[in-house]
Tab-separated table of C-alpha atoms in Angstrom:
chain	number	residue	atom	x	y	z
A	394	MET	CA	20.285	-11.045	1.571
A	395	SER	CA	23.950	-12.092	1.378
A	396	ALA	CA	25.859	-15.237	2.221
A	397	GLN	CA	27.965	-13.667	4.951
A	398	HIS	CA	24.848	-13.267	7.114
A	399	HIS	CA	24.428	-17.036	7.503
A	400	PRO	CA	26.418	-19.942	8.918
A	401	PRO	CA	29.427	-21.098	6.867
A	402	GLY	CA	28.398	-23.380	4.073
A	403	THR	CA	24.805	-22.171	3.794
A	404	VAL	CA	22.798	-19.299	2.365
A	405	ALA	CA	19.285	-18.217	3.210
A	406	ASN	CA	16.311	-19.837	1.560
A	407	PRO	CA	13.690	-18.591	0.481
A	408	VAL	CA	15.402	-17.014	-2.485
A	409	ILE	CA	12.682	-14.368	-2.956
A	410	PRO	CA	10.991	-13.947	0.444
A	411	GLY	CA	7.480	-12.759	1.144
A	412	LEU	CA	4.494	-12.817	-1.248
A	413	HIS	CA	6.488	-13.771	-4.363
A	414	PRO	CA	4.672	-16.905	-5.561
A	415	ASP	CA	4.388	-18.847	-8.830
A	416	PRO	CA	8.008	-18.266	-9.916
A	417	SER	CA	9.074	-18.565	-13.531
A	418	VAL	CA	12.752	-18.279	-14.413
A	419	CYS	CA	14.841	-18.066	-17.567
A	420	ARG	CA	18.572	-17.880	-18.227
A	421	VAL	CA	20.165	-15.551	-20.779
A	422	GLY	CA	23.918	-16.072	-20.894
A	423	GLU	CA	25.233	-15.473	-17.367
A	424	ASP	CA	22.068	-13.676	-16.249
A	425	TYR	CA	18.905	-15.040	-14.682
A	426	TYR	CA	15.505	-13.384	-14.695
A	427	LEU	CA	12.508	-14.369	-12.626
A	428	ALA	CA	8.864	-13.220	-12.631
A	429	CYS	CA	6.096	-13.895	-10.094
A	430	SER	CA	2.362	-13.459	-9.585
A	431	SER	CA	1.052	-10.201	-8.106
A	432	PHE	CA	-2.738	-10.798	-7.793
A	433	GLU	CA	-4.609	-7.556	-6.940
A	434	TYR	CA	-1.505	-5.421	-6.396
A	435	PHE	CA	-0.189	-2.699	-8.701
A	436	PRO	CA	2.377	-2.307	-10.137
A	437	GLY	CA	2.147	-5.956	-11.100
A	438	ILE	CA	4.305	-8.918	-12.145
A	439	PRO	CA	7.600	-8.173	-10.386
A	440	VAL	CA	10.753	-9.018	-12.335
A	441	PHE	CA	14.046	-9.934	-10.631
A	442	HIS	CA	17.644	-10.345	-11.817
A	443	SER	CA	20.426	-12.573	-10.488
A	444	ARG	CA	23.866	-13.832	-11.486
A	445	ASP	CA	23.885	-16.836	-9.141
A	446	LEU	CA	20.251	-17.983	-8.559
A	447	VAL	CA	20.661	-17.096	-4.868
A	448	HIS	CA	20.903	-13.295	-4.644
A	449	TRP	CA	18.190	-11.371	-6.466
A	450	THR	CA	17.362	-7.724	-7.164
A	451	GLN	CA	13.975	-6.462	-8.301
A	452	ILE	CA	14.553	-4.543	-11.526
A	453	GLY	CA	10.991	-3.612	-12.373
A	454	ASN	CA	7.395	-4.665	-12.925
A	455	VAL	CA	5.732	-5.680	-16.176
A	456	LEU	CA	2.522	-3.821	-15.297
A	457	ASP	CA	3.981	-0.434	-14.398
A	458	ARG	CA	1.940	2.076	-16.405
A	459	PRO	CA	-1.297	3.659	-15.141
A	460	GLU	CA	-3.297	2.287	-18.069
A	461	LEU	CA	-2.363	-1.264	-17.018
A	462	HIS	CA	-3.998	-1.021	-13.589
A	463	LEU	CA	-6.639	-3.537	-12.510
A	464	PRO	CA	-10.355	-2.655	-12.472
A	465	LEU	CA	-11.776	-1.915	-9.037
A	466	GLU	CA	-14.194	-4.838	-9.339
A	467	VAL	CA	-11.343	-7.394	-9.421
A	468	PRO	CA	-11.493	-9.156	-6.029
A	469	SER	CA	-8.500	-9.613	-3.780
A	470	SER	CA	-6.584	-12.781	-4.691
A	471	ALA	CA	-7.859	-12.488	-8.266
A	472	GLY	CA	-5.981	-10.419	-10.831
A	473	ILE	CA	-2.571	-11.513	-12.082
A	474	TYR	CA	-1.844	-15.264	-11.931
A	475	ALA	CA	1.189	-17.371	-12.769
A	476	PRO	CA	3.377	-15.753	-15.417
A	477	THR	CA	5.770	-17.740	-17.585
A	478	LEU	CA	8.933	-15.835	-18.548
A	479	ARG	CA	10.993	-17.032	-21.528
A	480	HIS	CA	13.690	-15.638	-23.855
A	481	HIS	CA	13.459	-16.468	-27.570
A	482	ASP	CA	14.977	-14.910	-30.699
A	483	GLY	CA	16.453	-11.993	-28.775
A	484	ARG	CA	13.235	-11.010	-26.987
A	485	PHE	CA	11.711	-11.709	-23.608
A	486	HIS	CA	8.212	-13.125	-23.713
A	487	LEU	CA	5.911	-13.191	-20.695
A	488	VAL	CA	2.517	-14.863	-20.828
A	489	VAL	CA	0.125	-14.553	-17.898
A	490	THR	CA	-3.498	-14.893	-16.814
A	491	SER	CA	-5.435	-11.822	-15.749
A	492	VAL	CA	-8.277	-13.354	-13.733
A	493	GLY	CA	-11.350	-11.165	-13.875
A	494	ALA	CA	-9.691	-8.660	-16.195
A	495	GLY	CA	-8.971	-10.077	-19.625
A	496	GLY	CA	-7.900	-13.723	-19.638
A	497	ASN	CA	-4.508	-14.780	-21.021
A	498	VAL	CA	-2.253	-12.074	-22.447
A	499	LEU	CA	1.297	-11.797	-23.793
A	500	PHE	CA	3.912	-9.117	-23.116
A	501	THR	CA	7.297	-8.751	-24.835
A	502	ALA	CA	10.423	-6.699	-24.182
A	503	THR	CA	14.041	-6.450	-25.270
A	504	ASP	CA	15.047	-5.490	-21.719
A	505	PRO	CA	13.378	-7.367	-18.824
A	506	ALA	CA	13.616	-4.190	-16.720
A	507	GLY	CA	11.192	-2.652	-19.211
A	508	PRO	CA	9.538	-1.076	-20.952
A	509	TRP	CA	7.255	-3.988	-21.745
A	510	SER	CA	4.810	-3.985	-24.630
A	511	ASP	CA	1.106	-3.442	-24.316
A	512	PRO	CA	-0.704	-6.710	-23.575
A	513	LEU	CA	-1.576	-8.860	-26.582
A	514	PRO	CA	-4.758	-10.861	-25.873
A	515	LEU	CA	-4.755	-14.601	-26.563
A	516	PRO	CA	-8.510	-14.975	-27.176
A	517	ASP	CA	-8.350	-18.620	-28.283
A	518	VAL	CA	-6.461	-19.754	-25.178
A	519	PRO	CA	-8.778	-20.385	-22.206
A	520	GLY	CA	-7.661	-21.486	-18.757
A	521	ILE	CA	-4.936	-20.301	-16.401
A	522	ASP	CA	-1.176	-20.731	-15.909
A	523	PRO	CA	-0.098	-20.446	-19.565
A	524	ASP	CA	3.341	-21.669	-20.655
A	525	LEU	CA	5.413	-20.943	-23.777
A	526	ALA	CA	7.734	-23.363	-25.584
A	527	TRP	CA	9.152	-23.290	-29.119
A	528	ASP	CA	9.970	-26.400	-31.149
A	529	GLU	CA	12.685	-26.787	-33.807
A	530	ASP	CA	10.584	-25.328	-36.630
A	531	GLY	CA	9.703	-22.230	-34.599
A	532	THR	CA	6.166	-23.207	-33.649
A	533	CYS	CA	5.172	-21.767	-30.289
A	534	TRP	CA	3.159	-24.110	-28.095
A	535	VAL	CA	0.994	-22.637	-25.353
A	536	THR	CA	0.154	-25.101	-22.588
A	537	VAL	CA	-2.348	-24.321	-19.828
A	538	ALA	CA	-3.589	-25.860	-16.590
A	539	GLY	CA	-5.718	-28.911	-17.052
A	540	VAL	CA	-3.451	-29.796	-18.952
A	541	SER	CA	-4.051	-28.847	-22.612
A	542	GLN	CA	-2.020	-27.326	-25.426
A	543	GLN	CA	-2.289	-25.549	-28.765
A	544	PRO	CA	-0.017	-23.751	-31.248
A	545	VAL	CA	-0.348	-19.955	-31.201
A	546	ASP	CA	0.823	-17.179	-33.519
A	547	LEU	CA	2.492	-14.747	-31.118
A	548	ALA	CA	2.326	-11.937	-33.689
A	549	THR	CA	-1.485	-11.942	-33.684
A	550	GLY	CA	-2.380	-13.877	-30.536
A	551	ARG	CA	-4.574	-16.250	-32.529
A	552	SER	CA	-4.512	-20.033	-32.337
A	553	LEU	CA	-2.965	-22.010	-35.210
A	554	GLY	CA	-4.741	-25.218	-34.303
A	555	PRO	CA	-7.191	-26.838	-31.917
A	556	SER	CA	-6.542	-27.315	-28.224
A	557	ARG	CA	-5.732	-30.908	-27.286
A	558	PRO	CA	-5.363	-32.592	-23.898
A	559	LEU	CA	-1.929	-33.690	-22.690
A	560	TRP	CA	-0.842	-35.636	-19.623
A	561	SER	CA	-2.682	-34.341	-16.561
A	562	GLY	CA	-0.699	-35.906	-13.772
A	563	THR	CA	-1.590	-38.478	-11.154
A	564	VAL	CA	-5.017	-40.066	-11.526
A	565	ASP	CA	-7.562	-38.293	-9.282
A	566	ALA	CA	-5.022	-35.680	-8.108
A	567	GLN	CA	-6.724	-32.309	-7.922
A	568	ALA	CA	-5.725	-29.170	-9.796
A	569	PRO	CA	-3.148	-30.222	-12.418
A	570	GLU	CA	-1.693	-26.792	-13.152
A	571	ALA	CA	1.427	-24.664	-13.678
A	572	PRO	CA	2.624	-26.636	-16.747
A	573	HIS	CA	6.104	-25.943	-18.096
A	574	LEU	CA	7.458	-27.654	-21.201
A	575	TYR	CA	11.202	-28.073	-21.938
A	576	ARG	CA	13.424	-29.690	-24.529
A	577	ILE	CA	16.365	-31.255	-22.629
A	578	GLY	CA	18.511	-33.631	-24.644
A	579	VAL	CA	16.358	-35.966	-26.733
A	580	TRP	CA	13.293	-35.586	-24.494
A	581	TRP	CA	10.508	-33.071	-24.057
A	582	TYR	CA	9.670	-32.784	-20.363
A	583	LEU	CA	6.284	-31.642	-19.051
A	584	LEU	CA	6.511	-30.366	-15.471
A	585	ILE	CA	3.290	-29.679	-13.572
A	586	ALA	CA	1.958	-28.949	-10.087
A	587	GLU	CA	-0.872	-30.996	-8.632
A	588	GLY	CA	-2.671	-31.674	-5.365
A	589	GLY	CA	-3.982	-28.128	-4.856
A	590	THR	CA	-2.030	-25.158	-3.524
A	591	GLU	CA	-2.460	-26.101	0.150
A	592	ARG	CA	-0.664	-28.800	2.161
A	593	GLY	CA	-1.145	-31.400	-0.596
A	594	HIS	CA	0.777	-29.368	-3.199
A	595	SER	CA	3.397	-31.300	-5.183
A	596	VAL	CA	5.517	-31.343	-8.347
A	597	ALA	CA	5.269	-34.092	-10.985
A	598	ILE	CA	6.833	-34.661	-14.405
A	599	ALA	CA	6.404	-36.675	-17.594
A	600	ARG	CA	8.402	-36.940	-20.840
A	601	GLY	CA	7.815	-37.556	-24.516
A	602	ARG	CA	9.575	-37.408	-27.872
A	603	THR	CA	7.570	-34.422	-29.165
A	604	PRO	CA	6.190	-31.294	-27.507
A	605	SER	CA	2.686	-32.703	-27.892
A	606	GLY	CA	3.498	-36.109	-26.436
A	607	PRO	CA	2.480	-38.774	-25.845
A	608	PHE	CA	3.953	-38.374	-22.370
A	609	GLU	CA	5.037	-41.081	-19.962
A	610	PRO	CA	5.009	-40.170	-16.251
A	611	CYS	CA	8.121	-40.379	-14.127
A	612	PRO	CA	8.018	-43.631	-12.119
A	613	HIS	CA	9.128	-41.703	-9.043
A	614	ASN	CA	6.451	-38.985	-9.035
A	615	PRO	CA	5.962	-36.768	-7.157
A	616	LEU	CA	9.347	-35.180	-7.735
A	617	LEU	CA	8.777	-33.064	-4.648
A	618	THR	CA	6.155	-32.773	-1.935
A	619	HIS	CA	6.231	-32.024	1.782
A	620	ARG	CA	2.689	-33.163	2.518
A	621	GLY	CA	2.308	-35.137	5.716
A	622	THR	CA	5.729	-34.062	7.044
A	623	HIS	CA	7.005	-31.839	9.843
A	624	ARG	CA	9.302	-29.929	7.486
A	625	PRO	CA	9.279	-26.175	8.033
A	626	ILE	CA	8.509	-25.473	4.362
A	627	GLN	CA	5.070	-26.672	3.240
A	628	ASN	CA	2.690	-26.334	0.246
A	629	THR	CA	5.589	-27.018	-2.140
A	630	GLY	CA	4.741	-26.795	-5.840
A	631	HIS	CA	4.435	-24.592	-8.941
A	632	ALA	CA	8.016	-25.176	-10.071
A	633	ASP	CA	10.257	-24.201	-12.993
A	634	LEU	CA	13.529	-25.829	-14.079
A	635	VAL	CA	16.680	-23.871	-14.924
A	636	GLN	CA	20.327	-24.715	-15.635
A	637	ALA	CA	22.782	-23.317	-13.088
A	638	PRO	CA	26.044	-21.482	-13.911
A	639	ASP	CA	28.111	-24.684	-13.552
A	640	GLY	CA	25.854	-26.713	-15.861
A	641	SER	CA	23.928	-28.442	-13.088
A	642	TRP	CA	20.185	-27.947	-12.661
A	643	CYS	CA	17.924	-26.286	-10.122
A	644	LEU	CA	14.247	-25.921	-9.418
A	645	VAL	CA	12.561	-22.693	-8.370
A	646	LEU	CA	9.231	-23.308	-6.679
A	647	LEU	CA	6.765	-21.860	-4.229
A	648	GLY	CA	6.293	-22.879	-0.627
A	649	VAL	CA	5.081	-21.459	2.669
A	650	ARG	CA	6.453	-21.292	6.211
A	651	PRO	CA	3.609	-22.016	8.647
A	652	GLY	CA	3.988	-20.943	12.264
A	653	GLY	CA	2.216	-21.378	15.568
A	654	GLY	CA	0.197	-24.385	16.644
A	655	THR	CA	-2.227	-26.501	14.693
A	656	PRO	CA	-3.146	-26.248	11.853
A	657	GLY	CA	-0.249	-23.827	11.304
A	658	TRP	CA	-0.706	-20.346	9.840
A	659	HIS	CA	1.413	-18.760	7.140
A	660	VAL	CA	1.389	-14.976	7.019
A	661	LEU	CA	4.031	-14.088	4.397
A	662	GLY	CA	2.119	-15.585	1.522
A	663	ARG	CA	3.682	-18.112	-0.808
A	664	GLU	CA	7.405	-17.553	-1.305
A	665	THR	CA	10.006	-18.568	-3.887
A	666	PHE	CA	12.512	-21.271	-2.908
A	667	LEU	CA	15.442	-22.931	-4.687
A	668	ALA	CA	16.249	-26.648	-4.694
A	669	PRO	CA	19.102	-28.562	-6.384
A	670	VAL	CA	18.341	-31.087	-9.127
A	671	THR	CA	20.358	-34.083	-10.304
A	672	TRP	CA	19.481	-36.565	-13.074
A	673	ALA	CA	19.104	-40.345	-12.945
A	674	ASP	CA	17.984	-42.535	-15.861
A	675	GLY	CA	16.818	-39.456	-17.750
A	676	TRP	CA	14.654	-38.164	-14.896
A	677	PRO	CA	15.237	-35.161	-12.606
A	678	VAL	CA	15.744	-35.863	-8.899
A	679	VAL	CA	15.060	-32.952	-6.541
A	680	GLY	CA	17.397	-32.539	-3.570
A	681	GLY	CA	16.440	-31.428	-0.097
A	682	LEU	CA	14.464	-28.235	0.369
A	683	THR	CA	15.254	-26.538	3.686
A	684	PRO	CA	15.234	-22.981	5.091
A	685	GLU	CA	18.956	-22.847	4.345
A	686	LEU	CA	20.718	-23.953	1.163
A	687	PRO	CA	24.203	-25.420	0.906
A	688	VAL	CA	26.471	-22.872	-0.749
A	689	PRO	CA	26.385	-23.687	-4.482
A	690	ALA	CA	29.503	-24.873	-6.296
A	691	TRP	CA	29.467	-21.837	-8.562
A	692	PRO	CA	30.616	-18.305	-7.545
A	693	LEU	CA	28.146	-16.174	-5.610
A	694	HIS	CA	27.300	-12.581	-6.501
A	695	PRO	CA	25.798	-10.927	-3.395
A	696	VAL	CA	23.691	-7.820	-3.888
A	697	PRO	CA	23.128	-4.896	-1.492
A	698	GLU	CA	20.433	-5.283	1.121
A	699	ALA	CA	17.337	-3.157	0.636
A	700	PRO	CA	17.718	0.033	2.699
A	701	VAL	CA	15.946	0.134	6.044
A	702	ARG	CA	14.611	3.650	5.437
A	703	GLU	CA	12.693	5.069	2.492
A	704	ASP	CA	12.857	8.872	2.508
A	705	PHE	CA	10.651	9.414	-0.573
A	706	ASP	CA	13.170	11.795	-2.077
A	707	GLY	CA	12.849	10.504	-5.641
A	708	ALA	CA	10.273	11.329	-8.273
A	709	ALA	CA	9.207	7.690	-8.526
A	710	LEU	CA	8.738	4.958	-5.949
A	711	HIS	CA	10.972	1.891	-6.007
A	712	PRO	CA	9.363	-1.087	-7.820
A	713	ARG	CA	8.915	-2.882	-4.453
A	714	TRP	CA	6.186	-0.422	-3.366
A	715	LEU	CA	2.656	-1.694	-3.956
A	716	SER	CA	-0.849	-0.265	-4.113
A	717	VAL	CA	-4.189	-2.026	-4.376
A	718	ARG	CA	-5.355	-2.386	-8.004
A	719	ARG	CA	-4.235	1.073	-9.084
A	720	ARG	CA	-2.112	4.090	-8.153
A	721	PRO	CA	-3.519	7.287	-9.681
A	722	ALA	CA	-0.889	10.032	-9.855
A	723	GLU	CA	-3.384	12.569	-8.522
A	724	LEU	CA	-3.842	10.462	-5.363
A	725	VAL	CA	-0.288	9.237	-4.729
A	726	THR	CA	2.692	11.534	-5.295
A	727	THR	CA	6.148	12.433	-4.017
A	728	GLY	CA	6.048	15.819	-5.740
A	729	GLU	CA	3.446	17.734	-3.749
A	730	ARG	CA	5.569	18.092	-0.602
A	731	PRO	CA	9.236	17.464	-1.496
A	732	GLY	CA	10.734	14.585	0.461
A	733	TRP	CA	7.316	13.318	1.549
A	734	LEU	CA	4.908	10.749	0.176
A	735	THR	CA	1.486	12.363	-0.174
A	736	LEU	CA	-1.717	10.309	-0.169
A	737	HIS	CA	-5.136	11.768	-1.035
A	738	ALA	CA	-8.000	9.591	0.170
A	739	ALA	CA	-10.559	7.980	-2.141
A	740	GLY	CA	-12.135	5.035	-0.327
A	741	ALA	CA	-13.188	5.775	3.251
A	742	SER	CA	-11.207	2.855	4.728
A	743	LEU	CA	-9.080	-0.147	3.818
A	744	ASP	CA	-12.377	-2.037	3.429
A	745	ALA	CA	-12.966	-0.152	0.170
A	746	PRO	CA	-11.745	-1.481	-3.199
A	747	ASP	CA	-10.366	1.974	-4.049
A	748	ALA	CA	-8.429	2.408	-0.801
A	749	VAL	CA	-5.363	4.624	-1.193
A	750	PHE	CA	-2.517	2.526	0.175
A	751	VAL	CA	1.221	2.300	-0.508
A	752	GLY	CA	3.070	-0.567	1.135
A	753	ARG	CA	5.729	-3.217	0.849
A	754	ARG	CA	5.589	-6.925	1.420
A	755	GLN	CA	6.275	-8.314	4.860
A	756	GLN	CA	9.291	-10.408	3.896
A	757	HIS	CA	10.450	-11.670	7.296
A	758	PRO	CA	8.590	-13.640	9.964
A	759	PHE	CA	9.275	-10.840	12.456
A	760	CYS	CA	9.930	-7.168	11.700
A	761	GLU	CA	9.628	-3.588	12.961
A	762	VAL	CA	8.031	-0.787	10.963
A	763	ARG	CA	8.024	2.922	11.775
A	764	ALA	CA	6.789	5.931	9.791
A	765	LEU	CA	6.525	9.645	10.432
A	766	VAL	CA	2.923	10.478	9.487
A	767	ASP	CA	1.310	13.914	9.194
A	768	ALA	CA	-2.485	13.473	9.202
A	769	THR	CA	-3.356	16.998	10.351
A	770	ALA	CA	-5.311	17.510	7.103
A	771	GLY	CA	-6.910	14.080	7.024
A	772	ARG	CA	-7.128	10.623	8.558
A	773	GLY	CA	-4.739	7.730	7.991
A	774	GLY	CA	-1.694	5.897	9.220
A	775	LEU	CA	-0.013	2.513	9.037
A	776	ALA	CA	-1.687	-0.807	8.259
A	777	VAL	CA	-0.968	-4.503	7.918
A	778	ARG	CA	-3.162	-5.670	5.040
A	779	LEU	CA	-4.146	-9.141	3.887
A	780	ASP	CA	-7.342	-8.159	2.071
A	781	GLU	CA	-10.362	-5.877	2.486
A	782	ARG	CA	-11.789	-8.025	5.286
A	783	HIS	CA	-8.566	-8.711	7.168
A	784	HIS	CA	-6.295	-5.847	8.226
A	785	TYR	CA	-4.995	-4.088	11.329
A	786	GLU	CA	-4.240	-0.365	11.394
A	787	VAL	CA	-2.876	2.322	13.682
A	788	GLU	CA	-4.466	5.598	12.625
A	789	ALA	CA	-3.909	9.288	13.366
A	790	VAL	CA	-6.879	11.686	13.340
A	791	ASP	CA	-7.840	14.892	15.186
A	792	GLY	CA	-5.129	14.702	17.862
A	793	GLU	CA	-5.675	11.002	18.563
A	794	VAL	CA	-4.017	7.758	17.602
A	795	LYS	CA	-6.387	4.799	17.327
A	796	VAL	CA	-5.998	1.099	16.608
A	797	PHE	CA	-8.567	-0.831	14.575
A	798	ALA	CA	-8.816	-4.561	13.826
A	799	ARG	CA	-10.804	-5.690	10.780
A	800	ILE	CA	-11.505	-9.419	11.139
A	801	GLY	CA	-14.192	-10.660	8.791
A	802	PRO	CA	-17.428	-8.722	9.496
A	803	LEU	CA	-16.024	-7.007	12.607
A	804	ARG	CA	-13.983	-3.783	12.864
A	805	PRO	CA	-13.749	-2.697	16.494
A	806	GLU	CA	-11.722	0.228	17.779
A	807	VAL	CA	-9.200	-1.583	19.961
A	808	ALA	CA	-7.354	1.342	21.551
A	809	ALA	CA	-7.068	5.124	21.482
A	810	VAL	CA	-4.767	7.741	23.009
A	811	ARG	CA	-4.513	11.538	22.771
A	812	VAL	CA	-1.346	12.956	21.175
A	813	PRO	CA	0.003	16.490	20.594
A	814	ALA	CA	-0.989	18.179	17.357
A	815	GLY	CA	1.267	17.607	14.358
A	816	PRO	CA	3.153	14.676	12.810
A	817	VAL	CA	3.517	11.480	14.826
A	818	VAL	CA	5.729	8.411	14.466
A	819	LEU	CA	3.469	5.378	14.150
A	820	GLY	CA	4.769	1.857	14.531
A	821	ILE	CA	3.997	-1.815	13.921
A	822	ASP	CA	6.042	-4.645	15.415
A	823	VAL	CA	5.522	-8.210	14.246
A	824	ALA	CA	6.931	-10.287	17.101
A	825	PRO	CA	7.049	-13.912	18.267
A	826	HIS	CA	3.990	-15.098	20.170
A	827	PRO	CA	4.798	-16.655	23.554
A	828	PRO	CA	4.149	-20.421	23.475
A	829	GLU	CA	0.803	-21.369	24.988
A	830	ASP	CA	-0.667	-24.636	23.756
A	831	SER	CA	-1.465	-26.387	20.492
A	832	ARG	CA	-3.411	-23.311	19.383
A	833	THR	CA	-0.574	-20.778	19.809
A	834	ALA	CA	-0.751	-18.007	17.204
A	835	PRO	CA	2.000	-17.657	14.599
A	836	ASP	CA	2.947	-14.173	15.842
A	837	LEU	CA	1.826	-11.001	17.565
A	838	VAL	CA	1.084	-7.805	15.658
A	839	VAL	CA	1.822	-4.903	18.026
A	840	LEU	CA	0.547	-1.472	16.990
A	841	GLY	CA	1.459	1.795	18.654
A	842	LEU	CA	3.459	5.002	18.464
A	843	GLU	CA	7.008	6.103	19.096
A	844	GLN	CA	7.767	8.787	21.676
A	845	PRO	CA	10.160	11.709	21.014
A	846	ASP	CA	12.894	9.859	22.955
A	847	GLY	CA	12.555	6.847	20.619
A	848	ALA	CA	10.680	4.618	23.063
A	849	PHE	CA	7.878	2.593	21.484
A	850	THR	CA	4.486	2.721	23.233
A	851	PRO	CA	2.326	-0.307	22.321
A	852	LEU	CA	-1.386	0.405	22.149
A	853	ALA	CA	-2.581	-3.096	21.165
A	854	SER	CA	-1.069	-6.562	20.724
A	855	LEU	CA	-3.213	-8.555	18.291
A	856	ASP	CA	-3.237	-12.239	17.356
A	857	GLY	CA	-1.503	-12.668	14.003
A	858	ARG	CA	-3.506	-15.693	12.864
A	859	TYR	CA	-6.355	-13.457	11.695
A	860	LEU	CA	-4.031	-11.978	9.079
A	861	SER	CA	-3.066	-15.377	7.672
A	862	THR	CA	-4.099	-17.282	4.569
A	863	GLU	CA	-5.482	-20.136	6.658
A	864	VAL	CA	-8.024	-17.733	8.212
A	865	ALA	CA	-8.653	-15.219	5.415
A	866	GLY	CA	-8.357	-17.581	2.449
A	867	GLY	CA	-6.941	-16.496	-0.889
A	868	PHE	CA	-3.398	-16.580	-2.210
A	869	THR	CA	-1.543	-13.608	-0.776
A	870	GLY	CA	0.379	-12.648	2.334
A	871	ARG	CA	0.731	-9.445	4.302
A	872	VAL	CA	1.631	-6.034	2.945
A	873	ILE	CA	2.578	-3.272	5.429
A	874	GLY	CA	2.250	0.353	4.462
A	875	ALA	CA	0.680	3.786	4.733
A	876	TYR	CA	-2.872	4.724	3.832
A	877	ALA	CA	-5.229	7.700	3.676
A	878	ALA	CA	-8.892	7.230	4.642
A	879	ALA	CA	-9.954	10.893	4.581
A	880	GLY	CA	-8.421	14.120	3.324
A	881	THR	CA	-4.659	14.230	2.836
A	882	VAL	CA	-1.958	12.279	4.654
A	883	HIS	CA	1.782	12.919	4.271
A	884	VAL	CA	4.544	10.408	5.123
A	885	ASP	CA	8.061	11.766	5.644
A	886	TRP	CA	9.872	8.454	5.963
A	887	PHE	CA	9.136	4.747	6.323
A	888	ASP	CA	11.427	2.235	8.059
A	889	TYR	CA	11.184	-1.534	7.608
A	890	ARG	CA	13.646	-3.523	9.696
A	891	PRO	CA	13.753	-7.330	10.067
A	892	ARG	CA	14.062	-8.460	13.665
A	893	LYS	CA	17.060	-10.532	14.697
A	894	ASP	CA	14.744	-13.398	15.706
A	895	SER	CA	13.600	-13.724	12.066
């Protein structure tokens, strides 16, 4: 994503598109680092680097070793929630909640690209969305959703004092969460999200003279919300403050881009956005949040676009490639057939918690995906996955290509066609849905195969709303990738290309 691809005076927003929610950011000199939630996907907790807060490159994942995988019993949309990333005394500290697999844990590293330490449990810290802040005497305060706080010894993970309640936002507002505590000038600021993670999501703030309060709320809360508006970005919340290169301030936060008719369906998950911040009377004031940002006053540092094609020539997959809960080396490898990704089936379909799947986030509203798949020794293909109960796939098996649609309790075979023996190019197009009425779907998911002359043959065009958060529930968006449901499946190459109408 680079500035020259957008109208003069603007750059694209979201900053980190597609299934990168719950952003936490820290600045170290001229460098910025950002971490996000990953839920049931492995490797987990993606880490990004930037020099300008606009252009970002994924440099790794905190959970990137086989022993750090998630147990198979962790449900989709559980797992890894809401990291806080901070830099203190020459080390990076990341605290996070592992829902269903260990509670709150701490990781540390000298290099945010890794390696990261083994997780240190924080057994005395219940709750979710932990935050880290150090006061002048070096005490580390851990604040969690609710909102409550306690001092913690980060060498042992044990509490140094009792948990005590802090300010919990607007009276009767649901889900006060995502606390972040900062010392700015003479004040300690407590930033939280409230209103739930759906359309009522918002950002609020309070301040006090000490990290433990008492805190007075900002008279102009919420700092930011898009509830009850027609703005294209909705569900705005879960924010983190950071100082920009020119000394001004910005807010990173999550939001969604609903599409289609009412009630609106978002399919990319919750994404990371950037908004400018000014100060008035000692309080932050958040500027407009739109799909495009004004070009910042500081210099931009564009980064290369991700390549369209992955040829699987390396020994290791790029950090952007995801699997569900785990990725055993004996089931997923690029070494068995050089230049190919090899998948050995475990679960019998994408309904299974141990499904063998390697994919990447759908990061654009509309895109085209192609892959050369050899399933002559097995059964598998390409899939668009939201969770075990919501996915579409185009599958090669025994000289046929079939399309299946898993929607809740149903999984019909939608289409089938005979094909010559051997590898086949399978394809998925995510395209605009023609306008119909107030119930128009957000998009069409077209599944098919590519002919030797390059022509794409659609086999099924499916309503995209059934692979949306509003239908499926949970916290994630779509991931598109290859899977094996029986035997062995090889993938020679995988193309992901955003469509021009994105």
